[in-house]
Amino acid sequence: MGEVILEMKQIDKSFPGVHALDHVDFNVRRGEVHALMGENGAGKSTLMKVLTGIYKKDSGSIIYEGKETEFHNAKEAQDAGVIIVHQELNMVGDLTVAQNIFLGREPRKGLGIDDKKMIKDSRELFDHLKIEIDPMEKMSDLTVGKQQMCEIAKAISHDAKVIIFDEPSAALTEKEIEDLFIIIRDLKKRQLGIVYISHRMDEIKQITDRVTVMRDGTYIGTLMTKESTKDEIINMMVGRIIYEDPKQQSACPPDAPIVLKVENLNAGKMVKNVSFELRKGEILGFSGLMGAGRTETARALFGADPKQSGTIYINGEKVDIKSPQDAVKYGIGYLSEDRKRYGVVVGRSVAENTTMACLDNYLKGFLINKRAEKNVSDEYIKRLATKTPNSEELVMNLSGGNQQKVVIAKWLARDCDILIFDEPTRGIDVGAKNEIYKLMNQLVSEGKSIIMISSEMTEILRMSDRIVVMCEGEIKGEIDISEATSENIMDKATRNIS
Amino acid sequence: MGKLKQNPIIKQLGFNRIILFLVMLFIYLIFCVLIPNFLGLSHVMSMLNYVCFLGFLALGVTFVIATGGIDFSIGPVMFCCALISGYTLNQHGVPMAAALVICILVGTLFGGFNGYMVAYWDVPPFIISMASMNIAKGLASVYTKTTTVSWPQSADPGGWFRNFLKVGNVPVGLIIFLIAAVVCSVILNNTKPGRYILGLGSNREAVRLSGVNTKKWEMIAYIICGTLAGIAAIFFAAAYSTVQPGYGDQYNNEAIAACVMGGTSMIGGLASIGGTVIGTLIIALIQEGILAMKLTKDVQLIITAIIVIAAVYIDVSARRRKN
Ligand SMILES: Nc1ncnc2c1ncn2[C@@H]1O[C@H](COP(=O)(O)OP(=O)(O)OP(=O)(O)O)[C@@H](O)[C@H]1O
Ligand SMILES: [Mg+2]
């Protein structure tokens, strides 16, 4: 670790009704990876946005390379070498990968843009980082994980001195995270200062040198990663220790009735002859690498994308699901992995989002019963510990993890019998994660059934009663939780790749 | 300033609405200084004529803009409604009440057509409303054989419909417009259609994946818009008596300007009926002021255009600051 390259002192920032940062101190040294941790809404993203000039601080000072500095916008920070990879993806879906990477700094040729050079440079960048992405592909055609890798590549392509990663791993597969760590280690060797925000304890242990913990907008402390334990850090974060126990055996009786049966489902390129059954009161884990076709299966099942063939039975009856509307009518709820695009309506309030899927229950004649709506929304805010000033707040003003809780609230309010949770704890802090696990267990004990798609092995092993493993659009096997290990799951998930 | 915005009363009314209201008063004051007798009854009444029909157009287009769409056909559609129903009234001798129903229905049909094309055929709203604009003009010309249609005067049989606009010096039309605005505001903020219209304007996919029939609600926004254009036509006929085929474009822009000025975002998902009402008043004020200053209609067009640009600029730059 080298000398301090960046120091933030007594940073203070308020939003209407929220004291987001309360005199926070933070510094980064050259050649270190500095973890920034804290619960959802602790103020991590806000602190980094203040640093990069996206938000204006109310008070405090920032010293960068020995000089007191204030960036007025992200461009200024970028030009000075402070680059941020945002938690929420910021790519333009209709442009190609290369166009996105060079957005706003396109290489010129005469009056136009030098497309060839742009594509060539992107390709070199990806080669250098050992990422497999075609620069000519349209951004919106990539998986969330790939898009995230593009964001990272874009950040690195700048001449950076400090790079901030705001929850980069939330959307990545284990393999992609490995790649990311190789990139980060390389950056570290080149004496860059790196800020790494994540809720995943094992990553923190693996890649970071120091950990700074925030809680409720205040600075709690900084530890050397090597000298601290996981419990110690969690304790600083939430003030209590949470135990994660993997499930030993299925909690669902083998003779429980089958609520959902999917037969030979085919859809798009990524869903091939998928068949499976879901029992009442069961959590069925869907494991596999990102791009294995799990989300596509869920979307086709839910009617969000068209299917080519396949039959679906709900409670033994054949049903025709052509649109999300049909699916919801049959009691299926789908929590998408991409909350910003498919989950929340960011421009509307928490309450409106909560009742989005079940508005009919809150109608009094023609009118919406706003009191009842506020009550139910408040109830879920309390139950999920969502951090928001009130239920009227626009969802766009919530932190990433709290937005996720709003989507969960939406489906809980709808009271579906079959819930598809696609990466339900993405971007959710340890405390809240445990709450969501508890909630899922409570839901199944009430007789609901859950399909849980997750790329986190610990989550799959901890929550599932049974695990379906997918690879390249096909189901490669089914494992009962009593026999599941991360090895035999990975083995199935990668069988035809290597 | 920041503190002021947090004041609950101001928050309830909307900070921007209040600013806009003050702007309106300011413009009014300027005209009062520049133009002798601007406070007089004749100016006020003629302004109200304008407010009524333009207001209904603006209320309607607010719903469409809230979905993130646009409708450039409302002006010509309003003319088409007034022409078809007026011609039917004069040539075929249907009762006045029936003519008024026809007038509104024509608007509803156009709204339904636009909405269907946008929601179910994925035609960009810009394109389809441009097409509808020409269809409306063409249809009206063909139907009336390109003749000007005159609606009955107050004393004529059927002239009672003018009571909708005013009875003596009582501005009935204004009262109806304000009631309609309240109803629209309730629809937008307190009912299912309004909720979904705003939601899909903000993030269509998320609303669709919540199991909502987004196509249907989007179409409904256009139907509301068309129907209100039909109602606007009644007030137009009551105010100006004669309607000529081939016109009406100018009123699209004025209605959209009123709406955007009032804080409805062109990107969708954010709408304010109160803002639309004040916006309408401002446009009517400017038009009356300019006519009273003996300037030509062209000047008014230019000024309206400048207002639209300014309003859209403020909308976009406020958004940019937020991100
Ligand atoms: N633009 C904004 N307007 C109002 N409140 C905001 C805004 N941005 C953030 N906040 C609030 O500030 C607090 C801190 O948010 P921040 O995004 O920094 O949390 P975070 O630590 O990054 O959480 P997460 O782990 O969920 O991403 C939250 O309570 C959030 O609601
Ligand atoms: Mg964050």
PDB file of C-alpha atoms in Angstrom, chain A residues 351-352 354-355 358-364 367-380 391 413, chain B residues 195:
ATOM      1  CA  ALA A 351     -46.708   3.038  -2.407  1.00  0.00           C
ATOM      2  CA  GLU A 352     -47.666   3.034  -6.078  1.00  0.00           C
ATOM      3  CA  THR A 354     -46.212  -1.747  -3.940  1.00  0.00           C
ATOM      4  CA  THR A 355     -49.771  -2.001  -5.249  1.00  0.00           C
ATOM      5  CA  CYS A 358     -52.784  -5.845  -7.099  1.00  0.00           C
ATOM      6  CA  LEU A 359     -54.378  -2.456  -7.565  1.00  0.00           C
ATOM      7  CA  ASP A 360     -57.825  -4.026  -7.843  1.00  0.00           C
ATOM      8  CA  ASN A 361     -57.733  -4.854  -4.146  1.00  0.00           C
ATOM      9  CA  TYR A 362     -57.345  -1.194  -3.323  1.00  0.00           C
ATOM     10  CA  LEU A 363     -60.192   0.209  -5.340  1.00  0.00           C
ATOM     11  CA  LYS A 364     -63.254   1.738  -3.762  1.00  0.00           C
ATOM     12  CA  LEU A 367     -61.253   5.479  -6.845  1.00  0.00           C
ATOM     13  CA  ILE A 368     -58.048   4.161  -5.398  1.00  0.00           C
ATOM     14  CA  ASN A 369     -58.259   3.884  -1.642  1.00  0.00           C
ATOM     15  CA  LYS A 370     -55.098   5.772  -0.857  1.00  0.00           C
ATOM     16  CA  ARG A 371     -55.368   5.196   2.864  1.00  0.00           C
ATOM     17  CA  ALA A 372     -55.459   1.431   2.455  1.00  0.00           C
ATOM     18  CA  GLU A 373     -52.673   1.681  -0.088  1.00  0.00           C
ATOM     19  CA  LYS A 374     -50.512   3.648   2.307  1.00  0.00           C
ATOM     20  CA  ASN A 375     -51.239   1.150   5.072  1.00  0.00           C
ATOM     21  CA  VAL A 376     -50.177  -1.867   3.069  1.00  0.00           C
ATOM     22  CA  SER A 377     -47.138  -0.066   1.783  1.00  0.00           C
ATOM     23  CA  ASP A 378     -46.151   0.985   5.304  1.00  0.00           C
ATOM     24  CA  GLU A 379     -46.658  -2.567   6.467  1.00  0.00           C
ATOM     25  CA  TYR A 380     -44.153  -3.890   3.934  1.00  0.00           C
ATOM     26  CA  SER A 391     -44.250   5.641   1.309  1.00  0.00           C
ATOM     27  CA  ALA A 413     -48.779  -7.672  -1.667  1.00  0.00           C
TER      28      ALA A 413
ATOM     29  CA  ARG B 195     -52.235   5.047 -12.176  1.00  0.00           C
TER      30      ARG B 195
END
